[in-house]
């Protein structure tokens, strides 16, 4: 009854343990296919700079056939580092599409991290050469870690990893997180690291080109994470023009992703690949780019399985939320 309605709250401690890789991968794959089939809608993205120095955005959407409706409010506040906090902040909300009532509020940081890592892994699985074993990672933060985690999980052979840190210095805790599953070391020359790698992952704040275009060799796959706002980029001029480009959403990629710097180039949505509409016929010499800007549907499909899991297990906090 309306007077007994409740709102379920799932904080970080409830969300993180439930984010099992296989379930996240399945949910993100479903989101891509739903988007490709236009069975799931993605509403226009809000992405605005704030007077406080932060960036605030809203990604929302629905899947009418599944009664799935919601949004993620998220952004980047660089000043949080000085407070000992995470600069990326996000909250996900699910709603009953029949009444508009909120069903669940979830910690969006953990969801964003996991679903973006899974998306990068899915793109790598579809687009990188199967024999790839050499990885170069730009960044050592939360997103760099999750991208590398999924890459090492998906690539079939043991890998060697070079990483480029912000200050050009070794990051022992980053190395320690992966030392047992790969050979990892600091890259002393970023162009040489790119040139000697099969897979390049860029997971930085997107402040500008990270390497020279000439460093990208034929056969390289690039997973691009950091360009998610107008004006951001990680790739140098000339790389997209040489590559076969794949995106999560064409319009988003051309407005806030790497493709904003070359919006006239053709690109393919990854959901079309996963759904079988556009098969990948990758030549060994092809350069492939997966330009990821993040879909609301990814957040919603992951949030849905977390919500159902919490209902089944009794996890989370229930708050009276009468009509």
PDB file of C-alpha atoms in Angstrom:
ATOM      1  CA  UNK A   1       0.000   0.000   0.000  1.00  0.00           C
ATOM      2  CA  UNK A   2       1.203   3.572  -0.655  1.00  0.00           C
ATOM      3  CA  UNK A   3       1.347   4.357   3.062  1.00  0.00           C
ATOM      4  CA  UNK A   4       3.697   1.399   3.629  1.00  0.00           C
ATOM      5  CA  UNK A   5       6.001   2.047   0.652  1.00  0.00           C
ATOM      6  CA  UNK A   6       9.739   1.662   1.254  1.00  0.00           C
ATOM      7  CA  UNK A   7      12.900   2.864  -0.430  1.00  0.00           C
ATOM      8  CA  UNK A   8      15.870   0.478  -0.496  1.00  0.00           C
ATOM      9  CA  UNK A   9      19.302   2.007   0.083  1.00  0.00           C
ATOM     10  CA  UNK A  10      22.387   0.091  -1.077  1.00  0.00           C
ATOM     11  CA  UNK A  11      25.616   1.724   0.010  1.00  0.00           C
ATOM     12  CA  UNK A  12      29.155   0.811  -0.997  1.00  0.00           C
ATOM     13  CA  UNK A  13      29.398  -2.000   1.529  1.00  0.00           C
ATOM     14  CA  UNK A  14      26.248  -3.599   0.118  1.00  0.00           C
ATOM     15  CA  UNK A  15      27.120  -3.018  -3.551  1.00  0.00           C
ATOM     16  CA  UNK A  16      30.795  -3.933  -3.833  1.00  0.00           C
ATOM     17  CA  UNK A  17      30.593  -7.573  -2.612  1.00  0.00           C
ATOM     18  CA  UNK A  18      27.717  -8.268  -4.996  1.00  0.00           C
ATOM     19  CA  UNK A  19      29.552  -7.012  -8.095  1.00  0.00           C
ATOM     20  CA  UNK A  20      30.751 -10.399  -9.292  1.00  0.00           C
ATOM     21  CA  UNK A  21      32.590 -10.177 -12.620  1.00  0.00           C
ATOM     22  CA  UNK A  22      30.505 -12.682 -14.576  1.00  0.00           C
ATOM     23  CA  UNK A  23      27.239 -11.013 -13.588  1.00  0.00           C
ATOM     24  CA  UNK A  24      28.597  -7.566 -14.403  1.00  0.00           C
ATOM     25  CA  UNK A  25      29.846  -8.747 -17.797  1.00  0.00           C
ATOM     26  CA  UNK A  26      26.453 -10.313 -18.575  1.00  0.00           C
ATOM     27  CA  UNK A  27      24.570  -7.163 -17.525  1.00  0.00           C
ATOM     28  CA  UNK A  28      26.805  -4.859 -19.580  1.00  0.00           C
ATOM     29  CA  UNK A  29      26.594  -7.133 -22.613  1.00  0.00           C
ATOM     30  CA  UNK A  30      22.802  -7.083 -22.285  1.00  0.00           C
ATOM     31  CA  UNK A  31      22.837  -3.282 -22.100  1.00  0.00           C
ATOM     32  CA  UNK A  32      24.844  -3.030 -25.328  1.00  0.00           C
ATOM     33  CA  UNK A  33      22.523  -5.405 -27.169  1.00  0.00           C
ATOM     34  CA  UNK A  34      19.387  -3.678 -25.870  1.00  0.00           C
ATOM     35  CA  UNK A  35      20.798  -0.384 -27.095  1.00  0.00           C
ATOM     36  CA  UNK A  36      21.636  -1.858 -30.492  1.00  0.00           C
ATOM     37  CA  UNK A  37      18.105  -3.222 -30.855  1.00  0.00           C
ATOM     38  CA  UNK A  38      16.699   0.094 -29.594  1.00  0.00           C
ATOM     39  CA  UNK A  39      14.739  -1.955 -27.064  1.00  0.00           C
ATOM     40  CA  UNK A  40      16.403   0.218 -24.442  1.00  0.00           C
ATOM     41  CA  UNK A  41      16.407   3.977 -24.708  1.00  0.00           C
ATOM     42  CA  UNK A  42      19.209   6.341 -23.733  1.00  0.00           C
ATOM     43  CA  UNK A  43      18.006   9.852 -22.948  1.00  0.00           C
ATOM     44  CA  UNK A  44      20.091  12.975 -23.707  1.00  0.00           C
ATOM     45  CA  UNK A  45      23.113  13.288 -21.441  1.00  0.00           C
ATOM     46  CA  UNK A  46      23.528  16.225 -19.077  1.00  0.00           C
ATOM     47  CA  UNK A  47      27.193  17.135 -18.545  1.00  0.00           C
ATOM     48  CA  UNK A  48      27.998  20.551 -17.073  1.00  0.00           C
ATOM     49  CA  UNK A  49      30.968  22.250 -15.431  1.00  0.00           C
ATOM     50  CA  UNK A  50      30.228  23.763 -12.034  1.00  0.00           C
ATOM     51  CA  UNK A  51      31.415  26.966 -10.405  1.00  0.00           C
ATOM     52  CA  UNK A  52      32.961  24.800  -7.684  1.00  0.00           C
ATOM     53  CA  UNK A  53      35.402  23.299 -10.176  1.00  0.00           C
ATOM     54  CA  UNK A  54      33.516  20.030 -10.457  1.00  0.00           C
ATOM     55  CA  UNK A  55      31.690  18.461 -13.381  1.00  0.00           C
ATOM     56  CA  UNK A  56      28.133  17.170 -12.881  1.00  0.00           C
ATOM     57  CA  UNK A  57      26.233  14.880 -15.204  1.00  0.00           C
ATOM     58  CA  UNK A  58      23.083  12.803 -15.512  1.00  0.00           C
ATOM     59  CA  UNK A  59      22.699   9.692 -17.668  1.00  0.00           C
ATOM     60  CA  UNK A  60      19.231   8.179 -17.822  1.00  0.00           C
ATOM     61  CA  UNK A  61      17.195   5.708 -19.806  1.00  0.00           C
ATOM     62  CA  UNK A  62      14.619   2.938 -19.775  1.00  0.00           C
ATOM     63  CA  UNK A  63      13.749  -0.506 -21.088  1.00  0.00           C
ATOM     64  CA  UNK A  64       9.967  -0.467 -21.442  1.00  0.00           C
ATOM     65  CA  UNK A  65       9.598  -4.212 -21.961  1.00  0.00           C
ATOM     66  CA  UNK A  66      11.437  -4.894 -18.687  1.00  0.00           C
ATOM     67  CA  UNK A  67       9.890  -2.132 -16.551  1.00  0.00           C
ATOM     68  CA  UNK A  68      13.381  -0.735 -16.077  1.00  0.00           C
ATOM     69  CA  UNK A  69      13.708   3.021 -15.517  1.00  0.00           C
ATOM     70  CA  UNK A  70      16.357   5.099 -13.820  1.00  0.00           C
ATOM     71  CA  UNK A  71      19.292   7.440 -13.915  1.00  0.00           C
ATOM     72  CA  UNK A  72      22.802   7.973 -12.662  1.00  0.00           C
ATOM     73  CA  UNK A  73      23.848  11.348 -11.297  1.00  0.00           C
ATOM     74  CA  UNK A  74      27.620  11.525 -11.425  1.00  0.00           C
ATOM     75  CA  UNK A  75      30.620  13.739 -11.974  1.00  0.00           C
ATOM     76  CA  UNK A  76      34.193  14.581 -11.136  1.00  0.00           C
ATOM     77  CA  UNK A  77      35.343  16.780  -8.265  1.00  0.00           C
ATOM     78  CA  UNK A  78      39.176  17.014  -8.301  1.00  0.00           C
ATOM     79  CA  UNK A  79      39.245  18.792  -4.932  1.00  0.00           C
ATOM     80  CA  UNK A  80      38.080  15.604  -3.228  1.00  0.00           C
ATOM     81  CA  UNK A  81      41.654  14.297  -3.328  1.00  0.00           C
ATOM     82  CA  UNK A  82      42.686  16.943  -0.811  1.00  0.00           C
ATOM     83  CA  UNK A  83      39.916  15.709   1.467  1.00  0.00           C
ATOM     84  CA  UNK A  84      41.105  12.117   1.184  1.00  0.00           C
ATOM     85  CA  UNK A  85      38.119  11.177  -0.980  1.00  0.00           C
ATOM     86  CA  UNK A  86      37.458   9.832  -4.466  1.00  0.00           C
ATOM     87  CA  UNK A  87      37.101  12.562  -7.150  1.00  0.00           C
ATOM     88  CA  UNK A  88      34.509  10.529  -9.079  1.00  0.00           C
ATOM     89  CA  UNK A  89      31.131  10.542  -7.357  1.00  0.00           C
ATOM     90  CA  UNK A  90      27.985   8.798  -8.559  1.00  0.00           C
ATOM     91  CA  UNK A  91      24.549   7.741  -7.341  1.00  0.00           C
ATOM     92  CA  UNK A  92      22.146   5.463  -9.220  1.00  0.00           C
ATOM     93  CA  UNK A  93      18.364   5.520  -8.780  1.00  0.00           C
ATOM     94  CA  UNK A  94      15.789   2.976  -9.987  1.00  0.00           C
ATOM     95  CA  UNK A  95      12.102   3.868 -10.371  1.00  0.00           C
ATOM     96  CA  UNK A  96       8.800   2.099 -10.882  1.00  0.00           C
ATOM     97  CA  UNK A  97       7.853   3.229 -14.423  1.00  0.00           C
ATOM     98  CA  UNK A  98       4.139   2.732 -13.684  1.00  0.00           C
ATOM     99  CA  UNK A  99       3.986   5.088 -10.700  1.00  0.00           C
ATOM    100  CA  UNK A 100       7.194   7.123 -10.776  1.00  0.00           C
ATOM    101  CA  UNK A 101       8.012   6.024  -7.246  1.00  0.00           C
ATOM    102  CA  UNK A 102      11.691   5.467  -6.374  1.00  0.00           C
ATOM    103  CA  UNK A 103      12.557   1.844  -5.662  1.00  0.00           C
ATOM    104  CA  UNK A 104      16.252   1.893  -4.867  1.00  0.00           C
ATOM    105  CA  UNK A 105      19.194   4.254  -4.399  1.00  0.00           C
ATOM    106  CA  UNK A 106      22.603   2.691  -4.951  1.00  0.00           C
ATOM    107  CA  UNK A 107      26.227   3.690  -4.544  1.00  0.00           C
ATOM    108  CA  UNK A 108      27.139   4.594  -8.097  1.00  0.00           C
ATOM    109  CA  UNK A 109      30.906   4.733  -7.670  1.00  0.00           C
ATOM    110  CA  UNK A 110      31.257   0.977  -7.393  1.00  0.00           C
ATOM    111  CA  UNK A 111      28.748   0.409 -10.206  1.00  0.00           C
ATOM    112  CA  UNK A 112      30.486   2.857 -12.537  1.00  0.00           C
ATOM    113  CA  UNK A 113      33.891   1.339 -11.876  1.00  0.00           C
ATOM    114  CA  UNK A 114      32.735  -2.224 -12.458  1.00  0.00           C
ATOM    115  CA  UNK A 115      30.541  -1.640 -15.493  1.00  0.00           C
ATOM    116  CA  UNK A 116      33.179   0.484 -17.230  1.00  0.00           C
ATOM    117  CA  UNK A 117      35.805  -2.173 -16.606  1.00  0.00           C
ATOM    118  CA  UNK A 118      33.466  -4.830 -17.966  1.00  0.00           C
ATOM    119  CA  UNK A 119      32.694  -2.707 -21.025  1.00  0.00           C
ATOM    120  CA  UNK A 120      36.382  -2.313 -21.775  1.00  0.00           C
ATOM    121  CA  UNK A 121      36.845  -6.053 -21.357  1.00  0.00           C
ATOM    122  CA  UNK A 122      33.989  -6.846 -23.720  1.00  0.00           C
ATOM    123  CA  UNK A 123      35.395  -4.483 -26.332  1.00  0.00           C
ATOM    124  CA  UNK A 124      38.837  -6.005 -25.979  1.00  0.00           C
ATOM    125  CA  UNK A 125      37.415  -9.518 -26.316  1.00  0.00           C
ATOM    126  CA  UNK A 126      35.646  -8.586 -29.547  1.00  0.00           C
ATOM    127  CA  UNK A 127      38.263  -6.335 -31.144  1.00  0.00           C
ATOM    128  CA  UNK A 128      41.792  -7.141 -29.959  1.00  0.00           C
ATOM    129  CA  UNK A 129      43.901  -9.796 -31.632  1.00  0.00           C
ATOM    130  CA  UNK A 130      43.430 -13.054 -29.646  1.00  0.00           C
ATOM    131  CA  UNK A 131      47.192 -13.570 -29.402  1.00  0.00           C
ATOM    132  CA  UNK A 132      47.659 -10.204 -27.653  1.00  0.00           C
ATOM    133  CA  UNK A 133      49.943 -10.455 -24.614  1.00  0.00           C
ATOM    134  CA  UNK A 134      51.545  -7.005 -24.287  1.00  0.00           C
ATOM    135  CA  UNK A 135      49.535  -4.266 -22.573  1.00  0.00           C
ATOM    136  CA  UNK A 136      50.289  -0.586 -21.995  1.00  0.00           C
ATOM    137  CA  UNK A 137      48.137   1.248 -19.423  1.00  0.00           C
ATOM    138  CA  UNK A 138      47.996   5.009 -19.000  1.00  0.00           C
ATOM    139  CA  UNK A 139      46.912   5.794 -15.444  1.00  0.00           C
ATOM    140  CA  UNK A 140      47.141   4.031 -12.092  1.00  0.00           C
ATOM    141  CA  UNK A 141      43.850   5.093 -10.541  1.00  0.00           C
ATOM    142  CA  UNK A 142      40.601   3.253  -9.912  1.00  0.00           C
ATOM    143  CA  UNK A 143      39.598   2.999 -13.565  1.00  0.00           C
ATOM    144  CA  UNK A 144      43.054   1.985 -14.767  1.00  0.00           C
ATOM    145  CA  UNK A 145      43.017  -0.826 -12.211  1.00  0.00           C
ATOM    146  CA  UNK A 146      39.624  -2.172 -13.182  1.00  0.00           C
ATOM    147  CA  UNK A 147      40.373  -1.947 -16.907  1.00  0.00           C
ATOM    148  CA  UNK A 148      43.568  -3.916 -16.423  1.00  0.00           C
ATOM    149  CA  UNK A 149      41.785  -6.409 -14.172  1.00  0.00           C
ATOM    150  CA  UNK A 150      39.198  -7.218 -16.834  1.00  0.00           C
ATOM    151  CA  UNK A 151      41.805  -7.240 -19.610  1.00  0.00           C
ATOM    152  CA  UNK A 152      43.925  -9.792 -17.777  1.00  0.00           C
ATOM    153  CA  UNK A 153      40.808 -11.836 -17.044  1.00  0.00           C
ATOM    154  CA  UNK A 154      39.715 -11.928 -20.684  1.00  0.00           C
ATOM    155  CA  UNK A 155      42.966 -12.281 -22.623  1.00  0.00           C
ATOM    156  CA  UNK A 156      43.722 -16.013 -22.899  1.00  0.00           C
ATOM    157  CA  UNK A 157      47.494 -15.834 -22.373  1.00  0.00           C
ATOM    158  CA  UNK A 158      49.676 -14.535 -19.556  1.00  0.00           C
ATOM    159  CA  UNK A 159      50.507 -10.891 -20.251  1.00  0.00           C
ATOM    160  CA  UNK A 160      53.287  -8.395 -19.712  1.00  0.00           C
ATOM    161  CA  UNK A 161      52.180  -4.915 -18.644  1.00  0.00           C
ATOM    162  CA  UNK A 162      53.826  -1.520 -18.855  1.00  0.00           C
ATOM    163  CA  UNK A 163      52.130   1.404 -17.132  1.00  0.00           C
ATOM    164  CA  UNK A 164      52.536   5.160 -17.415  1.00  0.00           C
ATOM    165  CA  UNK A 165      51.962   7.056 -14.175  1.00  0.00           C
ATOM    166  CA  UNK A 166      51.063  10.717 -13.805  1.00  0.00           C
ATOM    167  CA  UNK A 167      54.425  11.712 -12.383  1.00  0.00           C
ATOM    168  CA  UNK A 168      56.504   9.221 -14.292  1.00  0.00           C
ATOM    169  CA  UNK A 169      57.380   7.383 -11.100  1.00  0.00           C
ATOM    170  CA  UNK A 170      56.710   3.809 -10.026  1.00  0.00           C
ATOM    171  CA  UNK A 171      53.510   3.189  -8.064  1.00  0.00           C
ATOM    172  CA  UNK A 172      54.277   0.185  -5.837  1.00  0.00           C
ATOM    173  CA  UNK A 173      50.681  -0.402  -4.758  1.00  0.00           C
ATOM    174  CA  UNK A 174      49.554  -0.520  -8.397  1.00  0.00           C
ATOM    175  CA  UNK A 175      52.246  -3.053  -9.245  1.00  0.00           C
ATOM    176  CA  UNK A 176      51.463  -5.114  -6.155  1.00  0.00           C
ATOM    177  CA  UNK A 177      47.829  -5.492  -7.199  1.00  0.00           C
ATOM    178  CA  UNK A 178      48.851  -7.340 -10.387  1.00  0.00           C
ATOM    179  CA  UNK A 179      52.262  -8.860  -9.748  1.00  0.00           C
ATOM    180  CA  UNK A 180      50.866 -12.354  -9.147  1.00  0.00           C
ATOM    181  CA  UNK A 181      49.007 -12.530 -12.468  1.00  0.00           C
ATOM    182  CA  UNK A 182      51.286 -10.698 -14.900  1.00  0.00           C
ATOM    183  CA  UNK A 183      54.757  -9.251 -15.351  1.00  0.00           C
ATOM    184  CA  UNK A 184      54.365  -5.531 -14.665  1.00  0.00           C
ATOM    185  CA  UNK A 185      56.745  -2.578 -14.746  1.00  0.00           C
ATOM    186  CA  UNK A 186      56.825   1.197 -15.123  1.00  0.00           C
ATOM    187  CA  UNK A 187      57.198   2.467 -18.684  1.00  0.00           C
ATOM    188  CA  UNK A 188      60.114   4.889 -18.969  1.00  0.00           C
ATOM    189  CA  UNK A 189      59.212   6.074 -22.472  1.00  0.00           C
ATOM    190  CA  UNK A 190      55.510   6.284 -23.251  1.00  0.00           C
ATOM    191  CA  UNK A 191      55.939   6.185 -27.019  1.00  0.00           C
ATOM    192  CA  UNK A 192      58.141   3.108 -26.829  1.00  0.00           C
ATOM    193  CA  UNK A 193      55.615   1.475 -24.506  1.00  0.00           C
ATOM    194  CA  UNK A 194      52.788   2.105 -26.969  1.00  0.00           C
ATOM    195  CA  UNK A 195      54.854   0.929 -29.922  1.00  0.00           C
ATOM    196  CA  UNK A 196      55.716  -2.360 -28.211  1.00  0.00           C
ATOM    197  CA  UNK A 197      52.165  -3.171 -27.047  1.00  0.00           C
ATOM    198  CA  UNK A 198      49.282  -5.121 -28.544  1.00  0.00           C
ATOM    199  CA  UNK A 199      46.690  -3.398 -26.326  1.00  0.00           C
ATOM    200  CA  UNK A 200      46.768   0.211 -25.112  1.00  0.00           C
ATOM    201  CA  UNK A 201      44.394   1.294 -22.336  1.00  0.00           C
ATOM    202  CA  UNK A 202      43.967   5.008 -21.653  1.00  0.00           C
ATOM    203  CA  UNK A 203      42.309   5.678 -18.304  1.00  0.00           C
ATOM    204  CA  UNK A 204      43.232   9.240 -17.350  1.00  0.00           C
ATOM    205  CA  UNK A 205      41.227  12.440 -16.723  1.00  0.00           C
ATOM    206  CA  UNK A 206      41.485  13.207 -20.454  1.00  0.00           C
ATOM    207  CA  UNK A 207      43.643  16.302 -20.228  1.00  0.00           C
ATOM    208  CA  UNK A 208      45.253  15.919 -23.651  1.00  0.00           C
ATOM    209  CA  UNK A 209      47.078  13.557 -26.013  1.00  0.00           C
ATOM    210  CA  UNK A 210      49.101  10.955 -24.118  1.00  0.00           C
ATOM    211  CA  UNK A 211      51.540   9.835 -26.814  1.00  0.00           C
ATOM    212  CA  UNK A 212      52.545  10.475 -30.417  1.00  0.00           C
ATOM    213  CA  UNK A 213      50.324   9.139 -33.187  1.00  0.00           C
ATOM    214  CA  UNK A 214      53.317   7.550 -34.893  1.00  0.00           C
ATOM    215  CA  UNK A 215      53.827   5.282 -31.862  1.00  0.00           C
ATOM    216  CA  UNK A 216      50.664   3.270 -32.635  1.00  0.00           C
ATOM    217  CA  UNK A 217      51.658   0.221 -34.665  1.00  0.00           C
ATOM    218  CA  UNK A 218      49.445  -1.800 -37.023  1.00  0.00           C
ATOM    219  CA  UNK A 219      47.472  -4.439 -35.138  1.00  0.00           C
ATOM    220  CA  UNK A 220      47.083  -2.401 -31.950  1.00  0.00           C
ATOM    221  CA  UNK A 221      43.809  -2.241 -30.044  1.00  0.00           C
ATOM    222  CA  UNK A 222      43.084   0.887 -27.973  1.00  0.00           C
ATOM    223  CA  UNK A 223      40.547   1.049 -25.149  1.00  0.00           C
ATOM    224  CA  UNK A 224      39.801   4.725 -24.498  1.00  0.00           C
ATOM    225  CA  UNK A 225      38.117   5.641 -21.216  1.00  0.00           C
ATOM    226  CA  UNK A 226      39.041   9.198 -20.242  1.00  0.00           C
ATOM    227  CA  UNK A 227      37.265  11.297 -22.885  1.00  0.00           C
ATOM    228  CA  UNK A 228      33.736  11.630 -21.502  1.00  0.00           C
ATOM    229  CA  UNK A 229      33.158  15.398 -21.661  1.00  0.00           C
ATOM    230  CA  UNK A 230      33.373  18.034 -24.381  1.00  0.00           C
ATOM    231  CA  UNK A 231      36.982  19.181 -24.684  1.00  0.00           C
ATOM    232  CA  UNK A 232      38.554  16.030 -23.235  1.00  0.00           C
ATOM    233  CA  UNK A 233      40.849  13.740 -25.194  1.00  0.00           C
ATOM    234  CA  UNK A 234      43.569  11.125 -24.742  1.00  0.00           C
ATOM    235  CA  UNK A 235      44.404  10.185 -28.329  1.00  0.00           C
ATOM    236  CA  UNK A 236      46.638  12.349 -30.513  1.00  0.00           C
ATOM    237  CA  UNK A 237      45.493  13.699 -33.844  1.00  0.00           C
ATOM    238  CA  UNK A 238      45.815  11.098 -36.581  1.00  0.00           C
ATOM    239  CA  UNK A 239      45.080   7.888 -34.691  1.00  0.00           C
ATOM    240  CA  UNK A 240      41.341   7.769 -35.340  1.00  0.00           C
ATOM    241  CA  UNK A 241      41.943   8.403 -39.031  1.00  0.00           C
ATOM    242  CA  UNK A 242      44.018   5.190 -39.209  1.00  0.00           C
ATOM    243  CA  UNK A 243      41.667   3.057 -37.118  1.00  0.00           C
ATOM    244  CA  UNK A 244      38.493   1.065 -37.274  1.00  0.00           C
ATOM    245  CA  UNK A 245      36.384   2.849 -34.662  1.00  0.00           C
ATOM    246  CA  UNK A 246      33.881   1.208 -32.316  1.00  0.00           C
ATOM    247  CA  UNK A 247      31.737   3.086 -29.801  1.00  0.00           C
ATOM    248  CA  UNK A 248      29.086   2.395 -27.193  1.00  0.00           C
ATOM    249  CA  UNK A 249      26.827   5.128 -28.612  1.00  0.00           C
ATOM    250  CA  UNK A 250      27.511   7.046 -31.808  1.00  0.00           C
ATOM    251  CA  UNK A 251      25.929  10.344 -30.792  1.00  0.00           C
ATOM    252  CA  UNK A 252      27.600  10.385 -27.376  1.00  0.00           C
ATOM    253  CA  UNK A 253      30.992   9.463 -28.810  1.00  0.00           C
ATOM    254  CA  UNK A 254      30.809  12.302 -31.317  1.00  0.00           C
ATOM    255  CA  UNK A 255      29.755  14.839 -28.714  1.00  0.00           C
ATOM    256  CA  UNK A 256      31.803  13.930 -25.621  1.00  0.00           C
ATOM    257  CA  UNK A 257      34.114  11.022 -26.547  1.00  0.00           C
ATOM    258  CA  UNK A 258      37.298  10.758 -28.596  1.00  0.00           C
ATOM    259  CA  UNK A 259      35.169  10.952 -31.729  1.00  0.00           C
ATOM    260  CA  UNK A 260      34.326  14.584 -30.936  1.00  0.00           C
ATOM    261  CA  UNK A 261      37.719  15.367 -32.522  1.00  0.00           C
ATOM    262  CA  UNK A 262      36.827  13.581 -35.770  1.00  0.00           C
ATOM    263  CA  UNK A 263      33.002  13.412 -35.855  1.00  0.00           C
ATOM    264  CA  UNK A 264      32.845  12.730 -39.563  1.00  0.00           C
ATOM    265  CA  UNK A 265      34.628   9.399 -39.377  1.00  0.00           C
ATOM    266  CA  UNK A 266      32.537   6.204 -39.609  1.00  0.00           C
ATOM    267  CA  UNK A 267      32.099   4.161 -36.450  1.00  0.00           C
ATOM    268  CA  UNK A 268      30.287   1.019 -35.356  1.00  0.00           C
ATOM    269  CA  UNK A 269      28.346   0.538 -32.132  1.00  0.00           C
ATOM    270  CA  UNK A 270      29.647  -2.397 -30.076  1.00  0.00           C
ATOM    271  CA  UNK A 271      26.077  -3.576 -29.494  1.00  0.00           C
ATOM    272  CA  UNK A 272      25.757  -4.232 -33.240  1.00  0.00           C
ATOM    273  CA  UNK A 273      28.800  -6.496 -32.988  1.00  0.00           C
ATOM    274  CA  UNK A 274      27.486  -8.342 -29.942  1.00  0.00           C
ATOM    275  CA  UNK A 275      24.032  -8.710 -31.462  1.00  0.00           C
ATOM    276  CA  UNK A 276      25.414 -10.120 -34.708  1.00  0.00           C
ATOM    277  CA  UNK A 277      24.272  -7.234 -36.893  1.00  0.00           C
ATOM    278  CA  UNK A 278      27.825  -6.208 -37.787  1.00  0.00           C
ATOM    279  CA  UNK A 279      30.400  -8.995 -37.596  1.00  0.00           C
ATOM    280  CA  UNK A 280      34.027  -8.052 -36.959  1.00  0.00           C
ATOM    281  CA  UNK A 281      36.346  -9.070 -39.779  1.00  0.00           C
ATOM    282  CA  UNK A 282      39.596  -7.926 -38.222  1.00  0.00           C
ATOM    283  CA  UNK A 283      42.787  -8.053 -40.259  1.00  0.00           C
ATOM    284  CA  UNK A 284      45.955  -8.619 -38.253  1.00  0.00           C
ATOM    285  CA  UNK A 285      47.225  -5.183 -39.274  1.00  0.00           C
ATOM    286  CA  UNK A 286      44.061  -3.272 -38.341  1.00  0.00           C
ATOM    287  CA  UNK A 287      44.187  -0.651 -35.606  1.00  0.00           C
ATOM    288  CA  UNK A 288      40.975  -0.772 -33.566  1.00  0.00           C
ATOM    289  CA  UNK A 289      39.681   1.853 -31.145  1.00  0.00           C
ATOM    290  CA  UNK A 290      36.886   1.371 -28.620  1.00  0.00           C
ATOM    291  CA  UNK A 291      35.711   4.863 -27.668  1.00  0.00           C
ATOM    292  CA  UNK A 292      33.742   4.437 -24.440  1.00  0.00           C
ATOM    293  CA  UNK A 293      31.572   7.240 -23.082  1.00  0.00           C
ATOM    294  CA  UNK A 294      29.336   5.098 -20.864  1.00  0.00           C
ATOM    295  CA  UNK A 295      25.672   4.226 -21.343  1.00  0.00           C
ATOM    296  CA  UNK A 296      22.902   4.777 -18.849  1.00  0.00           C
ATOM    297  CA  UNK A 297      21.671   1.295 -19.766  1.00  0.00           C
ATOM    298  CA  UNK A 298      24.905  -0.190 -18.392  1.00  0.00           C
ATOM    299  CA  UNK A 299      24.249   1.440 -15.023  1.00  0.00           C
ATOM    300  CA  UNK A 300      20.633   0.338 -15.038  1.00  0.00           C
ATOM    301  CA  UNK A 301      21.156  -3.314 -15.967  1.00  0.00           C
ATOM    302  CA  UNK A 302      23.864  -3.643 -13.308  1.00  0.00           C
ATOM    303  CA  UNK A 303      21.745  -1.812 -10.731  1.00  0.00           C
ATOM    304  CA  UNK A 304      18.796  -4.081 -11.496  1.00  0.00           C
ATOM    305  CA  UNK A 305      20.649  -7.280 -10.652  1.00  0.00           C
ATOM    306  CA  UNK A 306      22.004  -5.644  -7.482  1.00  0.00           C
ATOM    307  CA  UNK A 307      18.466  -4.604  -6.518  1.00  0.00           C
ATOM    308  CA  UNK A 308      17.106  -8.114  -7.092  1.00  0.00           C
ATOM    309  CA  UNK A 309      20.013  -9.627  -5.176  1.00  0.00           C
ATOM    310  CA  UNK A 310      19.305  -7.330  -2.230  1.00  0.00           C
ATOM    311  CA  UNK A 311      15.622  -8.258  -2.242  1.00  0.00           C
ATOM    312  CA  UNK A 312      16.550 -11.949  -2.211  1.00  0.00           C
ATOM    313  CA  UNK A 313      19.189 -11.674   0.501  1.00  0.00           C
ATOM    314  CA  UNK A 314      17.814  -8.893   2.685  1.00  0.00           C
ATOM    315  CA  UNK A 315      20.872  -6.700   2.050  1.00  0.00           C
ATOM    316  CA  UNK A 316      20.724  -2.925   2.348  1.00  0.00           C
ATOM    317  CA  UNK A 317      18.701  -0.504   4.408  1.00  0.00           C
ATOM    318  CA  UNK A 318      14.966  -0.019   4.009  1.00  0.00           C
ATOM    319  CA  UNK A 319      13.516   3.417   4.669  1.00  0.00           C
ATOM    320  CA  UNK A 320       9.828   4.263   4.938  1.00  0.00           C
ATOM    321  CA  UNK A 321       8.897   6.287   1.855  1.00  0.00           C
ATOM    322  CA  UNK A 322       5.110   6.759   1.939  1.00  0.00           C
ATOM    323  CA  UNK A 323       3.224   8.374  -0.899  1.00  0.00           C
TER     324      UNK A 323
END
